[in-house]
Amino acid sequence: MWIVSYISEIWLDNRSCEVHREYFSEEYVMPASTLKSLWAIVLLKELGENYRIPTIFAIKKDTLFIRFNGDPTLRFSTLDSVLKEKISTFDFQSVKVVISFPKWGERYGYGWAWEDIDKGYITPITPISINYGKVSEDSALRIYIGNVREETFTDSAIYIPRSDYRYRDPLKFVEHIVKRVAKDFGKKVKIVTLEGDMPDLSGFDMDTIYSPTLVDMLRPTLYYSINFMADMLVAHYSKGLSNAGDKFKEFMKKLGMDGDAYIFDGTGLSRYNLIRARDAAFIMCAGSKGLSEYALDIFPSPGEGTLKRRLVELGERVYAKTGTLFGVSALLGFYRGCNEEYVFGIFVQNYPITEKARAEIDNLVRTYGGILDCGRVEAK
């Protein structure tokens, strides 16, 4: 069976969102990691640039309540430090620790499942996936690298197979740290887990720690195409990755779009993700209206992030997100001309030689970006 490769290309005037140039723009394409840029626009528009994800600690009598909400930047060391501060204040010999988190449903996104789960590289996407989804040797937290096939938990330590291992069950790691801190203070601990809506905390003494701002989380996510961060942020917003597609389509409708898209994760890893090239560019154009220049700085320019060695002569004329899967290469973002600014999307499909596909995309940006810059192409 022959699979024909093709390029979908679209250029829009960033002020009017009208088409300046298009080629196979009605075709559905796999966006690969350029999907991260579309989700970034959705999140910034819906949540706001300064949105922060809260993690709540609350105390009442002999009970410590912890509410995780999917902050992907929360670290094991931070959790350990806060637990020490809180548990040290209890006069009771026995402490009840309630670990609460929203019910997201699935443990893995489609993008993770088809690529990584059998290899053991995957991190569950849950509301308590902390430490950027990674573990490393830490004698202070009694996490050690050992000759084991998967995580091994003892009363006082965790053994992991290798230094780059990604944990499979974040709840066990949280429970381990809770038990260890309680033991250090000579406390007996009973751990209860609650999955669902936020309980009533009337009468509790509450304390909240926050993630960095949304724009500060999105910047490294897009610069370096961090899959774990992208899926966690989308899962937080969508209340689970299984709801991501519906939330994405809701946003399209808010922009007045009557097209459809098939979205299954926040990363673009899944080959089930499909969107028309024209729709992807329109979301970038219309969705970015009202966002500050600071917010749009989440996109790298040539010489930065995943564009470090691409289009370097164009400098800050381009700020865009790359996308790569086997057989798929893409670039989606903004082109600053002398007088005008454009949104562009170029998607190479079914072409397995990545280096050549990227070169073709870059040549199109140089060629047509230069033409549009001079205003010599009439809108079609």
Short mmCIF file of C-alpha atoms in Angstrom, two decimals:
data_model
loop_
_atom_site.label_atom_id
_atom_site.label_comp_id
_atom_site.label_asym_id
_atom_site.label_seq_id
_atom_site.Cartn_x
_atom_site.Cartn_y
_atom_site.Cartn_z
CA MET A 1 0.00 0.00 0.00
CA TRP A 2 1.31 3.45 -0.96
CA ILE A 3 0.93 6.34 1.47
CA VAL A 4 1.27 9.68 -0.27
CA SER A 5 3.11 12.43 1.56
CA TYR A 6 1.88 16.00 1.33
CA ILE A 7 2.32 19.49 2.78
CA SER A 8 -0.49 21.58 4.24
CA GLU A 9 0.35 25.26 4.45
CA ILE A 10 -1.61 28.28 5.65
CA TRP A 11 -0.74 31.95 6.22
CA LEU A 12 -3.19 34.36 7.88
CA ASP A 13 -3.08 38.10 8.44
CA ASN A 14 -2.74 38.31 12.21
CA ARG A 15 -5.00 41.35 12.49
CA SER A 16 -7.95 40.15 10.42
CA CYS A 17 -7.25 36.38 10.49
CA GLU A 18 -7.97 36.37 6.75
CA VAL A 19 -6.12 33.95 4.49
CA HIS A 20 -3.10 35.29 2.58
CA ARG A 21 -1.81 31.99 1.25
CA GLU A 22 -2.99 28.41 1.54
CA TYR A 23 -2.15 25.03 0.11
CA PHE A 24 -4.06 21.90 1.16
CA SER A 25 -5.19 23.86 4.22
CA GLU A 26 -8.52 22.00 4.42
CA GLU A 27 -6.74 18.70 4.98
CA TYR A 28 -6.75 17.13 8.41
CA VAL A 29 -3.23 16.86 9.76
CA MET A 30 -1.55 15.33 12.79
CA PRO A 31 -0.32 18.42 14.63
CA ALA A 32 2.34 16.56 16.63
CA SER A 33 3.80 18.88 19.27
CA THR A 34 2.38 22.00 17.66
CA LEU A 35 -0.76 20.95 19.54
CA LYS A 36 1.01 22.27 22.64
CA SER A 37 0.88 25.77 21.15
CA LEU A 38 -2.87 25.49 20.49
CA TRP A 39 -3.47 24.36 24.05
CA ALA A 40 -1.28 27.20 25.30
CA ILE A 41 -3.62 29.68 23.59
CA VAL A 42 -6.66 27.91 25.06
CA LEU A 43 -5.22 27.89 28.58
CA LEU A 44 -4.07 31.51 28.50
CA LYS A 45 -7.42 32.67 27.17
CA GLU A 46 -9.55 30.57 29.52
CA LEU A 47 -7.51 30.69 32.74
CA GLY A 48 -5.47 33.89 32.38
CA GLU A 49 -1.76 34.59 32.20
CA ASN A 50 -1.32 34.79 35.98
CA TYR A 51 -3.36 31.70 36.88
CA ARG A 52 -1.70 29.47 39.49
CA ILE A 53 -2.55 25.92 40.53
CA PRO A 54 -3.13 25.64 44.30
CA THR A 55 -2.06 22.84 46.64
CA ILE A 56 -3.90 23.15 49.96
CA PHE A 57 -2.75 22.11 53.42
CA ALA A 58 -5.27 22.34 56.27
CA ILE A 59 -5.19 21.35 59.93
CA LYS A 60 -8.01 20.61 62.37
CA LYS A 61 -7.40 18.85 65.69
CA ASP A 62 -5.52 15.62 64.86
CA THR A 63 -6.10 15.80 61.08
CA LEU A 64 -3.84 17.12 58.33
CA PHE A 65 -5.67 17.56 55.03
CA ILE A 66 -3.74 17.83 51.75
CA ARG A 67 -5.50 18.74 48.50
CA PHE A 68 -3.54 18.13 45.29
CA ASN A 69 -4.91 19.80 42.16
CA GLY A 70 -2.42 18.79 39.49
CA ASP A 71 0.45 21.24 39.97
CA PRO A 72 3.15 19.67 37.75
CA THR A 73 5.90 21.79 39.33
CA LEU A 74 5.33 20.66 42.92
CA ARG A 75 8.46 18.87 44.07
CA PHE A 76 9.06 16.00 46.47
CA SER A 77 11.39 18.28 48.44
CA THR A 78 8.69 20.96 48.77
CA LEU A 79 6.14 18.42 49.96
CA ASP A 80 8.66 17.05 52.44
CA SER A 81 9.43 20.53 53.79
CA VAL A 82 5.77 21.54 54.21
CA LEU A 83 4.89 18.22 55.86
CA LYS A 84 7.69 18.68 58.37
CA GLU A 85 6.41 22.15 59.20
CA LYS A 86 2.80 20.96 59.61
CA ILE A 87 3.31 17.64 61.41
CA SER A 88 5.73 19.21 63.90
CA THR A 89 2.86 21.35 65.22
CA PHE A 90 0.69 18.39 66.31
CA ASP A 91 0.53 17.60 70.02
CA PHE A 92 -1.25 14.33 69.27
CA GLN A 93 0.71 11.08 69.17
CA SER A 94 -1.42 9.81 66.29
CA VAL A 95 -2.08 11.95 63.22
CA LYS A 96 -4.65 11.39 60.47
CA VAL A 97 -3.50 12.55 57.04
CA VAL A 98 -6.16 12.93 54.37
CA ILE A 99 -4.80 13.00 50.80
CA SER A 100 -7.44 14.49 48.52
CA PHE A 101 -7.42 15.00 44.76
CA PRO A 102 -9.94 15.55 41.93
CA LYS A 103 -11.28 12.56 40.04
CA TRP A 104 -9.73 12.75 36.60
CA GLY A 105 -10.59 9.22 35.57
CA GLU A 106 -7.78 7.80 33.47
CA ARG A 107 -4.23 7.38 34.67
CA TYR A 108 -2.58 7.78 31.28
CA GLY A 109 -3.21 9.95 28.25
CA TYR A 110 -3.48 8.33 24.83
CA GLY A 111 -0.21 9.93 23.83
CA TRP A 112 1.67 8.25 26.61
CA ALA A 113 -0.07 4.90 26.29
CA TRP A 114 0.80 4.07 22.68
CA GLU A 115 4.41 5.17 22.94
CA ASP A 116 5.90 4.65 26.36
CA ILE A 117 3.86 2.52 28.71
CA ASP A 118 5.43 -0.84 27.81
CA LYS A 119 8.92 0.63 28.06
CA GLY A 120 8.45 1.92 31.59
CA TYR A 121 9.28 5.50 30.65
CA ILE A 122 5.84 6.84 31.37
CA THR A 123 4.50 8.89 34.22
CA PRO A 124 0.84 8.64 35.18
CA ILE A 125 -1.07 11.83 34.51
CA THR A 126 -2.93 12.26 37.79
CA PRO A 127 -3.67 15.23 40.08
CA ILE A 128 -0.80 14.20 42.35
CA SER A 129 1.90 13.70 39.70
CA ILE A 130 4.62 15.78 41.32
CA ASN A 131 8.36 16.37 40.90
CA TYR A 132 7.99 16.89 37.14
CA GLY A 133 7.14 13.20 36.80
CA LYS A 134 10.67 12.09 37.62
CA VAL A 135 12.56 10.60 40.55
CA SER A 136 16.25 10.80 41.25
CA GLU A 137 18.50 9.54 44.00
CA ASP A 138 17.96 11.56 47.17
CA SER A 139 19.37 10.23 50.43
CA ALA A 140 17.63 12.97 52.44
CA LEU A 141 14.26 11.65 51.24
CA ARG A 142 15.56 8.07 51.31
CA ILE A 143 15.14 7.50 47.61
CA TYR A 144 17.89 5.24 46.27
CA ILE A 145 18.92 3.74 42.98
CA GLY A 146 18.88 -0.02 43.38
CA ASN A 147 19.08 -3.21 41.35
CA VAL A 148 15.31 -3.60 41.03
CA ARG A 149 12.92 -3.90 38.11
CA GLU A 150 10.41 -1.34 39.39
CA GLU A 151 9.79 0.81 42.43
CA THR A 152 10.41 -1.06 45.68
CA PHE A 153 8.99 0.46 48.86
CA THR A 154 10.15 -0.36 52.36
CA ASP A 155 9.18 1.22 55.68
CA SER A 156 11.94 3.79 55.38
CA ALA A 157 13.11 3.96 51.76
CA ILE A 158 12.22 3.79 48.08
CA TYR A 159 14.42 1.93 45.61
CA ILE A 160 14.16 2.84 41.93
CA PRO A 161 15.73 1.01 38.96
CA ARG A 162 17.82 3.80 37.47
CA SER A 163 18.49 7.50 37.68
CA ASP A 164 16.23 8.46 34.76
CA TYR A 165 13.31 6.32 35.92
CA ARG A 166 9.79 7.75 35.71
CA TYR A 167 7.54 6.65 38.53
CA ARG A 168 4.35 4.67 37.94
CA ASP A 169 2.32 5.46 41.04
CA PRO A 170 2.70 8.99 42.43
CA LEU A 171 0.32 8.30 45.32
CA LYS A 172 2.74 5.72 46.73
CA PHE A 173 5.55 8.27 46.68
CA VAL A 174 3.38 10.81 48.50
CA GLU A 175 2.35 8.21 51.09
CA HIS A 176 6.00 7.25 51.57
CA ILE A 177 7.02 10.84 52.31
CA VAL A 178 4.08 11.30 54.70
CA LYS A 179 5.01 8.14 56.63
CA ARG A 180 8.67 9.03 56.75
CA VAL A 181 8.06 12.54 58.10
CA ALA A 182 5.61 11.22 60.69
CA LYS A 183 8.16 8.65 61.80
CA ASP A 184 10.86 11.31 62.12
CA PHE A 185 8.62 13.18 64.58
CA GLY A 186 7.66 10.03 66.47
CA LYS A 187 4.07 10.14 65.25
CA LYS A 188 1.83 7.30 64.27
CA VAL A 189 0.02 8.11 61.05
CA LYS A 190 -3.19 6.92 59.43
CA ILE A 191 -3.48 7.82 55.75
CA VAL A 192 -6.84 8.21 54.04
CA THR A 193 -7.23 9.00 50.32
CA LEU A 194 -10.26 10.83 48.92
CA GLU A 195 -10.77 11.12 45.16
CA GLY A 196 -13.47 13.59 44.15
CA ASP A 197 -14.70 17.11 44.76
CA MET A 198 -13.11 19.42 47.30
CA PRO A 199 -14.50 18.55 50.77
CA ASP A 200 -15.89 21.18 53.13
CA LEU A 201 -12.97 22.49 55.21
CA SER A 202 -14.98 24.66 57.59
CA GLY A 203 -13.10 25.00 60.85
CA PHE A 204 -9.74 24.00 59.34
CA ASP A 205 -6.69 26.23 59.58
CA MET A 206 -5.74 26.48 55.90
CA ASP A 207 -2.50 27.19 54.09
CA THR A 208 -1.97 27.19 50.31
CA ILE A 209 1.10 26.93 48.14
CA TYR A 210 0.89 27.83 44.46
CA SER A 211 2.50 26.83 41.21
CA PRO A 212 4.32 29.45 39.13
CA THR A 213 2.04 31.53 36.91
CA LEU A 214 0.55 29.82 33.89
CA VAL A 215 2.66 31.85 31.49
CA ASP A 216 5.81 30.86 33.38
CA MET A 217 4.84 27.17 33.19
CA LEU A 218 3.97 27.36 29.50
CA ARG A 219 7.22 29.01 28.45
CA PRO A 220 9.53 26.03 29.19
CA THR A 221 6.79 23.63 28.08
CA LEU A 222 6.82 25.19 24.59
CA TYR A 223 10.52 26.06 24.42
CA TYR A 224 11.59 22.49 25.15
CA SER A 225 8.40 20.58 24.23
CA ILE A 226 7.95 19.05 27.70
CA ASN A 227 5.28 16.38 27.26
CA PHE A 228 4.62 15.76 30.95
CA MET A 229 3.98 19.45 31.65
CA ALA A 230 1.68 19.81 28.65
CA ASP A 231 -0.47 16.82 29.56
CA MET A 232 -0.65 17.84 33.23
CA LEU A 233 -1.75 21.40 32.44
CA VAL A 234 -4.39 20.20 29.99
CA ALA A 235 -5.61 17.54 32.42
CA HIS A 236 -5.92 20.17 35.15
CA TYR A 237 -7.94 22.47 32.90
CA SER A 238 -10.08 19.70 31.41
CA LYS A 239 -10.53 17.75 34.67
CA GLY A 240 -8.89 14.74 33.06
CA LEU A 241 -7.42 14.03 29.65
CA SER A 242 -10.53 12.08 28.66
CA ASN A 243 -12.35 15.44 28.62
CA ALA A 244 -9.65 17.27 26.66
CA GLY A 245 -11.28 16.82 23.25
CA ASP A 246 -14.62 18.23 24.38
CA LYS A 247 -12.95 21.22 26.04
CA PHE A 248 -10.94 21.90 22.90
CA LYS A 249 -14.07 21.87 20.73
CA GLU A 250 -15.86 24.15 23.20
CA PHE A 251 -13.09 26.69 22.71
CA MET A 252 -13.38 26.41 18.93
CA LYS A 253 -17.08 27.21 19.19
CA LYS A 254 -16.30 30.27 21.33
CA LEU A 255 -14.18 31.51 18.44
CA GLY A 256 -17.14 31.04 16.09
CA MET A 257 -15.63 28.03 14.35
CA ASP A 258 -17.94 25.40 12.91
CA GLY A 259 -15.24 22.89 12.03
CA ASP A 260 -14.25 19.83 14.03
CA ALA A 261 -11.08 18.53 15.60
CA TYR A 262 -10.17 15.22 17.16
CA ILE A 263 -7.98 15.83 20.19
CA PHE A 264 -6.93 13.17 22.71
CA ASP A 265 -4.08 14.66 24.74
CA GLY A 266 -2.21 17.84 25.57
CA THR A 267 1.12 16.89 24.03
CA GLY A 268 0.42 15.99 20.42
CA LEU A 269 2.03 12.59 20.93
CA SER A 270 -1.06 10.66 19.93
CA ARG A 271 -1.54 9.82 16.27
CA TYR A 272 -5.26 10.02 16.87
CA ASN A 273 -5.00 13.82 17.08
CA LEU A 274 -6.34 15.42 13.89
CA ILE A 275 -7.15 19.02 13.01
CA ARG A 276 -7.46 20.95 9.76
CA ALA A 277 -4.39 23.06 9.04
CA ARG A 278 -6.55 26.14 8.47
CA ASP A 279 -8.32 25.62 11.82
CA ALA A 280 -5.03 25.31 13.69
CA ALA A 281 -3.82 28.65 12.31
CA PHE A 282 -7.16 30.33 12.99
CA ILE A 283 -7.12 29.22 16.63
CA MET A 284 -3.65 30.74 16.97
CA CYS A 285 -4.79 33.96 15.31
CA ALA A 286 -8.22 34.52 16.85
CA GLY A 287 -7.38 32.93 20.18
CA SER A 288 -4.35 35.12 20.78
CA LYS A 289 -6.37 38.33 20.49
CA GLY A 290 -6.19 40.25 23.75
CA LEU A 291 -3.16 38.37 25.06
CA SER A 292 -0.18 40.46 26.01
CA GLU A 293 3.17 40.40 24.22
CA TYR A 294 4.57 38.94 27.44
CA ALA A 295 2.18 36.01 27.13
CA LEU A 296 3.13 35.34 23.52
CA ASP A 297 6.80 35.24 24.52
CA ILE A 298 6.11 31.63 25.51
CA PHE A 299 6.94 30.76 21.89
CA PRO A 300 10.64 30.35 21.10
CA SER A 301 12.36 32.24 18.29
CA PRO A 302 15.17 30.85 16.12
CA GLY A 303 18.23 30.17 18.25
CA GLU A 304 16.06 29.20 21.25
CA GLY A 305 14.59 25.95 22.51
CA THR A 306 13.57 23.52 19.77
CA LEU A 307 14.38 26.21 17.16
CA LYS A 308 17.96 26.50 18.38
CA ARG A 309 19.48 25.48 15.02
CA ARG A 310 16.67 26.48 12.68
CA LEU A 311 15.95 29.71 10.77
CA VAL A 312 18.61 31.48 12.81
CA GLU A 313 19.00 34.25 10.23
CA LEU A 314 15.37 35.30 10.82
CA GLY A 315 15.88 35.93 14.53
CA GLU A 316 12.85 37.45 16.23
CA ARG A 317 10.85 37.63 13.01
CA VAL A 318 9.61 34.12 13.85
CA TYR A 319 8.25 32.77 17.11
CA ALA A 320 6.74 29.34 16.75
CA LYS A 321 6.37 25.78 18.00
CA THR A 322 7.87 22.75 16.29
CA GLY A 323 6.23 19.35 16.00
CA THR A 324 7.75 15.98 15.16
CA LEU A 325 6.48 12.41 15.05
CA PHE A 326 7.72 9.62 12.82
CA GLY A 327 6.57 10.70 9.37
CA VAL A 328 5.27 14.06 10.62
CA SER A 329 6.99 17.44 10.87
CA ALA A 330 5.29 20.75 11.56
CA LEU A 331 5.83 24.38 12.49
CA LEU A 332 3.07 26.65 13.80
CA GLY A 333 3.42 30.21 14.98
CA PHE A 334 3.85 33.88 14.12
CA TYR A 335 5.90 35.74 11.50
CA ARG A 336 6.73 39.42 12.07
CA GLY A 337 7.02 41.33 8.82
CA CYS A 338 8.16 44.92 8.35
CA ASN A 339 4.64 46.31 8.59
CA GLU A 340 2.39 43.31 9.14
CA GLU A 341 2.31 40.18 11.25
CA TYR A 342 1.13 36.77 10.11
CA VAL A 343 0.12 33.46 11.63
CA PHE A 344 1.43 30.48 9.72
CA GLY A 345 1.18 26.72 9.91
CA ILE A 346 3.15 24.24 7.80
CA PHE A 347 2.47 20.52 8.26
CA VAL A 348 4.38 17.78 6.45
CA GLN A 349 2.52 14.46 6.62
CA ASN A 350 3.58 10.88 5.86
CA TYR A 351 7.22 11.76 5.13
CA PRO A 352 9.62 9.76 7.33
CA ILE A 353 12.87 11.65 6.61
CA THR A 354 12.66 14.23 9.37
CA GLU A 355 15.72 16.27 8.43
CA LYS A 356 14.47 16.83 4.87
CA ALA A 357 10.95 17.64 6.06
CA ARG A 358 12.28 20.28 8.43
CA ALA A 359 14.44 21.76 5.69
CA GLU A 360 11.40 22.01 3.40
CA ILE A 361 9.38 23.74 6.13
CA ASP A 362 12.18 26.21 6.81
CA ASN A 363 12.56 27.00 3.12
CA LEU A 364 8.84 27.72 2.87
CA VAL A 365 9.07 30.09 5.84
CA ARG A 366 12.01 31.92 4.28
CA THR A 367 10.40 32.10 0.83
CA TYR A 368 6.81 32.93 1.57
CA GLY A 369 7.57 34.85 4.72
CA GLY A 370 9.74 37.15 2.65
CA ILE A 371 7.05 37.55 0.00
CA LEU A 372 4.34 38.33 2.52
CA ASP A 373 6.68 40.68 4.29
CA CYS A 374 6.77 42.77 1.14
CA GLY A 375 3.03 42.46 0.60
CA ARG A 376 3.36 40.97 -2.87
CA VAL A 377 0.86 38.15 -2.45
CA GLU A 378 -2.81 38.85 -2.87
CA ALA A 379 -5.26 37.23 -0.47
CA LYS A 380 -6.97 34.22 -1.93
#
